XYZ file of C-alpha atoms in Angstrom:
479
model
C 96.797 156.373 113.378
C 97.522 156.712 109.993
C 97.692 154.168 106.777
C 98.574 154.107 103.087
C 95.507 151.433 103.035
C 93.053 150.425 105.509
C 90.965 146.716 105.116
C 87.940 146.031 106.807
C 87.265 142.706 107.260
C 89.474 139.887 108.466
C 87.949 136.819 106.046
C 89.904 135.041 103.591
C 89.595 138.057 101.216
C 90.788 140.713 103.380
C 93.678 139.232 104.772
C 94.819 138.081 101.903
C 94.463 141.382 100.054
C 96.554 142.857 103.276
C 99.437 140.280 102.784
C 100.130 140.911 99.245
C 100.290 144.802 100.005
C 102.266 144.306 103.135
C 104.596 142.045 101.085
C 104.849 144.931 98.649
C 105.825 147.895 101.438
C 102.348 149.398 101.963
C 101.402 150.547 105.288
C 98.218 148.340 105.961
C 95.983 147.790 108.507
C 93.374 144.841 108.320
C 90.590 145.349 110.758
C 88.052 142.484 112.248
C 87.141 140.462 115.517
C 89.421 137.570 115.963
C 87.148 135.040 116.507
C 85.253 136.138 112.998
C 81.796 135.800 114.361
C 78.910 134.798 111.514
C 82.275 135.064 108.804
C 81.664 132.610 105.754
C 85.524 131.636 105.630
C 85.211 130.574 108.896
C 82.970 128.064 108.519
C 83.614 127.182 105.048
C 84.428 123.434 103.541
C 87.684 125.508 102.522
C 86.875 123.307 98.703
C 89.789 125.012 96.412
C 89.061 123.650 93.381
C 87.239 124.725 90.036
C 84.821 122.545 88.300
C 82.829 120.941 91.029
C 81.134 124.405 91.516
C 79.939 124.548 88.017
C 76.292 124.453 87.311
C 74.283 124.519 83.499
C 73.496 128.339 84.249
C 77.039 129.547 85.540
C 77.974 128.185 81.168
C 75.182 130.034 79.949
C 76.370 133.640 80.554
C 79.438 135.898 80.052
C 79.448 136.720 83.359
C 79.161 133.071 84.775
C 82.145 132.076 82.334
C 84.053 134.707 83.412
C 84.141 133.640 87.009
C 84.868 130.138 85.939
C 87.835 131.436 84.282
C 88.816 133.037 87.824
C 88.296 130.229 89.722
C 90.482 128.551 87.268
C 93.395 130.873 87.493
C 93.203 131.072 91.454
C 93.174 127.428 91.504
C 96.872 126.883 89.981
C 97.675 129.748 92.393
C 97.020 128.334 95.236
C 100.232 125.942 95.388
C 102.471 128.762 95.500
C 100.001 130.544 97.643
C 99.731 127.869 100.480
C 103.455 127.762 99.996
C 104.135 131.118 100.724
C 102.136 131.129 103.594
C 104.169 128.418 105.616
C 107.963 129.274 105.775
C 108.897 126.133 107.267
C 107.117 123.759 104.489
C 105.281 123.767 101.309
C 101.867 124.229 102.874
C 100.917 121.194 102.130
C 99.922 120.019 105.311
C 97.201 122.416 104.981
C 95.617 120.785 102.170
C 92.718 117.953 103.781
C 91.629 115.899 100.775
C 93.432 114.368 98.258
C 91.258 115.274 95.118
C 86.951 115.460 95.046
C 84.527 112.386 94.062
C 81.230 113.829 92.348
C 78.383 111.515 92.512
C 75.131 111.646 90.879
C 72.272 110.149 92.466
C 68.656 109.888 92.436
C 68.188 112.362 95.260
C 67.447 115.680 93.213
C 65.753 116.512 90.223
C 66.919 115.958 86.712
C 66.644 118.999 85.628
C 69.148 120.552 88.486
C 71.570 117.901 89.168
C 71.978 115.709 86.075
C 71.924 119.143 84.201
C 75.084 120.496 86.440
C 76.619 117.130 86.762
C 77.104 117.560 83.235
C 77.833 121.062 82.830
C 80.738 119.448 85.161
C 81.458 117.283 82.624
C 81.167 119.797 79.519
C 83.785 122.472 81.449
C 86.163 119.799 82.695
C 86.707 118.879 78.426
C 86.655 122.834 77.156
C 89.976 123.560 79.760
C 91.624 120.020 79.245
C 91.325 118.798 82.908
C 92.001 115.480 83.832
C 88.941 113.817 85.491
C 87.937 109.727 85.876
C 84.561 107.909 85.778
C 84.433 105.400 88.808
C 82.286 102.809 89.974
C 79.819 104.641 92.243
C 80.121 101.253 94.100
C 83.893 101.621 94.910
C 83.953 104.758 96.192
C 85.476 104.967 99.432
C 83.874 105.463 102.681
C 80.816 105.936 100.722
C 78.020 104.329 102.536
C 74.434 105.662 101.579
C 70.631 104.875 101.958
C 69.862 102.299 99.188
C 67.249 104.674 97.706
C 70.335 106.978 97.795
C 72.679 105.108 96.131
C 74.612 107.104 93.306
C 74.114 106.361 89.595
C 77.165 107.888 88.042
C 80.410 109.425 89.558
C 83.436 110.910 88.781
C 87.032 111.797 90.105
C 88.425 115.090 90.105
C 92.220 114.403 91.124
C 93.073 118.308 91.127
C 90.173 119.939 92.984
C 91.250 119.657 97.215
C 90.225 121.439 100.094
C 92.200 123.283 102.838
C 91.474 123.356 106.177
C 90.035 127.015 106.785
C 90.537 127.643 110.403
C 94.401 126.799 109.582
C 94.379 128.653 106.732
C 93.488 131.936 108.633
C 95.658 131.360 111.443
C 98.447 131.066 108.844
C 96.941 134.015 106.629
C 97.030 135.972 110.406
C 100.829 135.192 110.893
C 101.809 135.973 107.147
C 100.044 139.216 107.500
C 101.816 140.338 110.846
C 105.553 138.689 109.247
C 105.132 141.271 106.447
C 104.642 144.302 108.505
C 100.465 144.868 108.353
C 98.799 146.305 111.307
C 96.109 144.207 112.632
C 93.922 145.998 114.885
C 90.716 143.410 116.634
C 88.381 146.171 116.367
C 85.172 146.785 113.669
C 84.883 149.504 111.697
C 81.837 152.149 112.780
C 82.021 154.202 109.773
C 83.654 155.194 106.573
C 84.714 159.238 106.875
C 85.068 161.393 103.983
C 85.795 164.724 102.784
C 83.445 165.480 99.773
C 84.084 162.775 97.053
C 86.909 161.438 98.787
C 87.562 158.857 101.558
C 89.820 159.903 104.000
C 89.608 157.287 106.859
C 87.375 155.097 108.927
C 86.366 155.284 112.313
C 86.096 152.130 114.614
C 83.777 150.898 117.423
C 85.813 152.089 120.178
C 85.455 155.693 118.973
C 89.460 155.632 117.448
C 89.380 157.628 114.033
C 91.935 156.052 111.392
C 93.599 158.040 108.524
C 93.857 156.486 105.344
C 94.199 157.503 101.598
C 92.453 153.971 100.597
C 89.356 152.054 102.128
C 88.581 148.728 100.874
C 85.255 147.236 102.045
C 85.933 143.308 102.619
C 83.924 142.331 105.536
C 81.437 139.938 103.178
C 77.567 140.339 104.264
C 78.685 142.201 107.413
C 80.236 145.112 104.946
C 76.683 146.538 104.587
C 76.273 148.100 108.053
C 79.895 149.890 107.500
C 78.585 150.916 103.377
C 75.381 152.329 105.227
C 77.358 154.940 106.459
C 77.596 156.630 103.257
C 73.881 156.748 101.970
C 74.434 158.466 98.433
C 76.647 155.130 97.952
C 74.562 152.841 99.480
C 71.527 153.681 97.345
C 73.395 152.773 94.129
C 75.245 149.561 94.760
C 74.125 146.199 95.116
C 72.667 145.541 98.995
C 74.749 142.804 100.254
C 72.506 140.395 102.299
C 73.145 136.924 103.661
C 73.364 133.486 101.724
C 73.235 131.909 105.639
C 74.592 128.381 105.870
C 75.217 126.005 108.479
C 78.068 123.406 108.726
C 79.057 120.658 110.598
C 82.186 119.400 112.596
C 81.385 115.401 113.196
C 84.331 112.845 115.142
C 82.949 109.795 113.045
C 81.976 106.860 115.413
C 84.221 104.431 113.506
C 87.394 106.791 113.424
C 87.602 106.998 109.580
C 87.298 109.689 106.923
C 87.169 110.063 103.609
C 90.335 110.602 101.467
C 88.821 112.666 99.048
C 85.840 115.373 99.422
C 82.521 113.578 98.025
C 79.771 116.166 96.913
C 77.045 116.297 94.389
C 76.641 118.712 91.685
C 75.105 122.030 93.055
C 71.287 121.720 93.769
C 68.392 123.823 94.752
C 69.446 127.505 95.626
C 72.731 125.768 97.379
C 75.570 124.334 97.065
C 75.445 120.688 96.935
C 76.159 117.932 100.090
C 79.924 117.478 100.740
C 81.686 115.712 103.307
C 85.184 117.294 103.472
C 88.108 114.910 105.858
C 89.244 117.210 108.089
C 92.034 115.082 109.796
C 92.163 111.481 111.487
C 88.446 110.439 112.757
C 86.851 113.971 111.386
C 84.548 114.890 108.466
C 83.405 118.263 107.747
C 79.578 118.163 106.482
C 77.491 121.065 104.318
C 75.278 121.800 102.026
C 72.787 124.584 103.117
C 72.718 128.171 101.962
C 69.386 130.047 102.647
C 68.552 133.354 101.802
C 68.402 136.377 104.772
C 68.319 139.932 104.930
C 70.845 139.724 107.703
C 73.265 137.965 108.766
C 73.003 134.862 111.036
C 75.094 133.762 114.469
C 73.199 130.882 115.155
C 71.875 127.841 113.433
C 68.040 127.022 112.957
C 67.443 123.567 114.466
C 65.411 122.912 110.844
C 68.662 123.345 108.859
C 70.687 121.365 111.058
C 68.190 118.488 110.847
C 67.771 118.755 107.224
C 72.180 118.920 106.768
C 72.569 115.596 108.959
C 69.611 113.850 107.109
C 71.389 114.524 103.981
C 74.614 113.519 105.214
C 73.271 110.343 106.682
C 70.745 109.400 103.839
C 73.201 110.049 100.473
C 77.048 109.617 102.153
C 77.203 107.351 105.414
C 74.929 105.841 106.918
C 76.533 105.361 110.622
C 77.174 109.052 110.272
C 74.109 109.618 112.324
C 75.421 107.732 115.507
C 78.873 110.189 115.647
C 79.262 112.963 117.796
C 79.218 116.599 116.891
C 82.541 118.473 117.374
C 81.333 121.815 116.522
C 78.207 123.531 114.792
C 79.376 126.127 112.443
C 77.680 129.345 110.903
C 78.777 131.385 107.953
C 76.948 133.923 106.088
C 77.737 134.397 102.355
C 77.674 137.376 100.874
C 75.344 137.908 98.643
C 74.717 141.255 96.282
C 71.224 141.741 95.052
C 71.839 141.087 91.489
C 73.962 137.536 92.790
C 77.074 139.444 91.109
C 80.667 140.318 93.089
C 81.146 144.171 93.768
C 84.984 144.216 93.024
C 86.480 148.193 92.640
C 86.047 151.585 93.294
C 83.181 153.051 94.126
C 81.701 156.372 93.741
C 84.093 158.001 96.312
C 87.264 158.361 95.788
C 89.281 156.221 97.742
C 86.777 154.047 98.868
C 86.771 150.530 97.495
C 85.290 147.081 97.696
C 86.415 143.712 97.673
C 83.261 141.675 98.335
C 79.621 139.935 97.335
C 81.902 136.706 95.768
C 78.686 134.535 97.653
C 80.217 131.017 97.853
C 83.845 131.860 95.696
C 85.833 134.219 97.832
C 87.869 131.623 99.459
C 88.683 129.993 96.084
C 89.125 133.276 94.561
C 91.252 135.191 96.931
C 94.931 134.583 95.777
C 93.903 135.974 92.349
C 91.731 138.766 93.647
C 94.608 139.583 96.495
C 96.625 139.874 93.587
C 94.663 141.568 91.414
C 92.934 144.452 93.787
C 96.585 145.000 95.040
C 98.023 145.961 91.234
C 94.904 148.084 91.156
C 94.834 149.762 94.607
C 98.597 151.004 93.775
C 97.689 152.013 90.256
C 98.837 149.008 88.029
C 96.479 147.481 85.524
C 94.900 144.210 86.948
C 95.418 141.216 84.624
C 91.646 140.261 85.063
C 88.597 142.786 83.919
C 87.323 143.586 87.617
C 85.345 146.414 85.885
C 82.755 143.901 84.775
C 81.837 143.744 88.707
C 81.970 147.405 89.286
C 80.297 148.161 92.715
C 78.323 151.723 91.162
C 76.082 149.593 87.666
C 72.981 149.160 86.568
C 71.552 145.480 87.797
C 73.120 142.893 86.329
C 70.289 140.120 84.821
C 72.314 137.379 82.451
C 68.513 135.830 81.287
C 65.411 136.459 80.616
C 62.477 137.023 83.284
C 60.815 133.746 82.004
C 64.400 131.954 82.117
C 64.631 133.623 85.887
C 60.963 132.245 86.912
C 61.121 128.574 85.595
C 64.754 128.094 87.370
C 62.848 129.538 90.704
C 60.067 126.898 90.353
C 62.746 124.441 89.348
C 64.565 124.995 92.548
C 61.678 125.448 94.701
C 60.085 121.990 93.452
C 63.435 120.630 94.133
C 63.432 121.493 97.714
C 60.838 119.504 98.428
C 62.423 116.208 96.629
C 65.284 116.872 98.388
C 63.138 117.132 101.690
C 61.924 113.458 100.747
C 58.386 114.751 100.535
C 55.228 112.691 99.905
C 52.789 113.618 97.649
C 50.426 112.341 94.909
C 52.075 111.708 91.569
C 49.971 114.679 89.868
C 50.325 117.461 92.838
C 53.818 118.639 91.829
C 52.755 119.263 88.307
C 49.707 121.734 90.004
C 51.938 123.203 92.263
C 55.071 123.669 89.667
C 51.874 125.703 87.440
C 50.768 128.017 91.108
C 54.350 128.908 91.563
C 55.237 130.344 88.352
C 51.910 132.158 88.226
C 53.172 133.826 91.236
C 56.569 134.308 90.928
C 55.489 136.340 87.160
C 53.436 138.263 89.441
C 56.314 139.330 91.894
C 58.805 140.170 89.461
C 56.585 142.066 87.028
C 55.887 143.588 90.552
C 59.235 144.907 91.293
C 60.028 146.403 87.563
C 59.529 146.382 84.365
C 62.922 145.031 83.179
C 64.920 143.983 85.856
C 64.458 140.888 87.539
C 66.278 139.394 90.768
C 68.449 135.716 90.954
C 66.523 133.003 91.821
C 67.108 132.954 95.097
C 66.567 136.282 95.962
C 62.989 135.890 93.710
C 61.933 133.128 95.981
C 63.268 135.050 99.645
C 61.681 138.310 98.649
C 58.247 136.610 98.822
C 58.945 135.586 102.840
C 61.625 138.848 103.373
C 59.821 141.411 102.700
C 62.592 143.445 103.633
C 64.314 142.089 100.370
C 61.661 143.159 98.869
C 61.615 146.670 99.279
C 65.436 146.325 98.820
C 65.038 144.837 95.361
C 62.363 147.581 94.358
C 64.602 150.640 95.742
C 68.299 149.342 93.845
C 66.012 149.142 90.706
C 64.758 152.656 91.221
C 68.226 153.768 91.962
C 69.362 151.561 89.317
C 67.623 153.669 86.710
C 68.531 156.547 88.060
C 72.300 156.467 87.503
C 70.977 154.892 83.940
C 69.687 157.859 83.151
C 72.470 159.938 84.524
């Protein structure tokens, strides 16, 4: 079989990158197991908006601000998006919550989520977005612990969520209305011919023909980009920012009208509960660093989800059923930055590494790879993620290790921990001893996110990933 373009991956990203070049007359395929397993869209709280992701650090670089500025664009796309997705209404229907309440309580640290809650604040004023304080006391549905309670909240009338499983069903049908090729299968390998792609070959053994290869299967592209080792070696590893989610059927039969979250905290995302239709709530707020990627939950991180959920949202949350468990790896590139373009091979693109933003993102970058795929000029700089770079590090090693300890210390408040009053100021002065140590460890100048500082101590597969992209790294630096 033979294609102008050939997709793999069947998430949010890739389908929507194959309905915007099926709409425009390209001969498309979009390749992926139907029932996604492990996918991050799949299991996603679907949250479309822009400002309750933002955290103090996403403000404090170019690169940070410059996905802002994305997620703002995609997120007065996604009207005319949902809309062209549904050809019998506006796709309204598919939208779950009617705005986002952000509440601040005394649950994290300071430093982490009074800090982002008002970096929330501080990005809401610079793009003139309508927002509301509100009594944390009249929120509605919002039922928490006492020692729980929120001290400060806002309304975000613009920022909804979609219901994801929906949303690919609908991004399936679009896909197959415009003329794209779906084909249930994985890719095996990427072929080439020297420094150009020429094709892919899939699990069952069938070899595909195709000028153009784009990469979009999130953390599971990394088995496919292994294929090609010169590649490999010089672009980000992708590994998994593993999360588990929750379906609950609320005991009382009510939801929520609007999504309720915190500010993002400690290596996460923060808690939301996301309605998800009469008598259903959606519940996250985990993300933890793997090498690979997950298909089933840890019974730790479910506990630790439904204790949150309980503890800081509703209390009678813990005496409803669970519909559905849900797992979704994120995917994650070892300098935390998206690996959007061409790569070294001709031909051969990728469309991936957005960690928690490629839902949000994808009607811009649909848009965007598509004008570049067919030799347009994309109204967005995706150069500034180029797959083949040197690592990109925003701040300082010093900034990098006191955010680690930050977050790690944070885990443990967030865990409800007991200790003496004077213990977290020892261990907080241990951990940054030995997080200095690891990174001076890896290299000289490059250090990893924060996340992937604190995993490579337990992974020490991420370890000797980290120290071989840095090698590499240097390499093409010097090239």
């Amino acid at each position: 079989m033979s294609f102008d373009v050939v997709v793999v991956g069947n998430g949010s990203l890739g389908l929507s990158l194959g309905v915007v070049l099926a709409r425009r007359g390209v001969r498309v395929a979009v390749l992926g197991q139907p029932h996604r397993p492990g996918a991050a869209s799949s299991a996603a709280g679907a949250m479309i908006g822009t400002f309750g992701e933002v955290t103090e650090t996403l403000l404090a670089s170019e690169y940070g601000r410059t996905k802002l500025n994305w997620a703002y664009q995609a997120s007065k796309l996604w009207p005319e998006w949902l809309d062209s997705l549904s050809p019998d209404t506006d796709g309204g229907e598919l939208l779950t919550a009617d705005g986002t309440v952000v509440m601040l309580n005394s649950v994290g640290l300071p430093e982490i989520d009074t800090a982002n809650y008002r970096a929330i604040r501080r990005a809401l004023g610079e793009y003139g977005e309508h927002f509301e304080d509100v009594d944390p006391e009249e929120i509605d549905w919002l039922d928490p612990e006492p020692t729980a309670r929120p001290l400060q909240a806002m309304f975000l009338p613009n920022e909804h969520a979609v219901n994801a499983t929906e949303l690919l069903i609908r991004l399936d049908q679009a896909f197959t209305a415009a003329g794209g090729t779906y084909l249930p299968h994985e890719a095996a390998t990427v072929t080439r011919d020297g420094d150009r792609v020429t094709g892919v070959t899939l699990s069952d053994g069938t070899a595909l023909v195709a000028d153009q290869v784009v990469l979009a299967a999130g953390a599971a592209t990394q088995t496919v980009l292994d294929t090609l080792p010169d590649q490999a070696a010089v672009i980000p590893r992708l590994i998994s920012g593993y999360g588990v989610s929750a379906l609950v059927d609320t005991v009382d039969g009510t939801t929520a009208k609007s999504v309720i979250r915190t500010p993002n905290r400690a290596f996460a995302c923060g808690l939301h509960v996301v309605p998800r239709g009469a008598g259903q709530v959606y519940v996250g707020a985990t993300n933890v660093i793997s090498p690979d990627p997950r298909s089933t939950a840890l019974v730790s991180d479910v506990l630790f989800l439904m204790d949150c959920g309980v503890r800081q949202v509703r209390r009678n949350l813990g005496r409803s059923p669970f519909r559905k468990l849900q797992v979704g790896n994120r995917p994650v590139a070892l300098d935390g930055m998206p690996l959007l373009g061409e790569t070294g091979v001709v031909g051969l693109w990728m469309m991936t590494g957005t960690y928690r933003d490629g839902l949000t993102l994808s009607p811009l970058l649909a848009r965007e790879m598509a004008t570049q795929l067919l030799g347009g000029t994309p109204g967005i700089d995706l150069n500034l993620f180029a797959p083949v770079r040197r690592p990109i590090q925003p701040f300082s090693r010093a900034d990098i290790v006191n955010t680690t300890v930050t977050h790690m210390m944070a885990t443990g408040y967030e865990t409800n921990w007991m200790l003496p009053a004077e213990l977290p100021l020892t261990i907080e002065h241990y951990l940054r001893l030995a997080y200095t140590r690891i990174a001076d460890e890896f290299d000289p100048e490059f250090t990893p996110p924060p996340e992937l500082l604190a995993a490579s101590r337990i992974h020490l597969s991420i370890a000797q990933s980290l120290r071989d992209y840095y090698a590499a790294g240097r390499a093409v630096a010097a090239v």
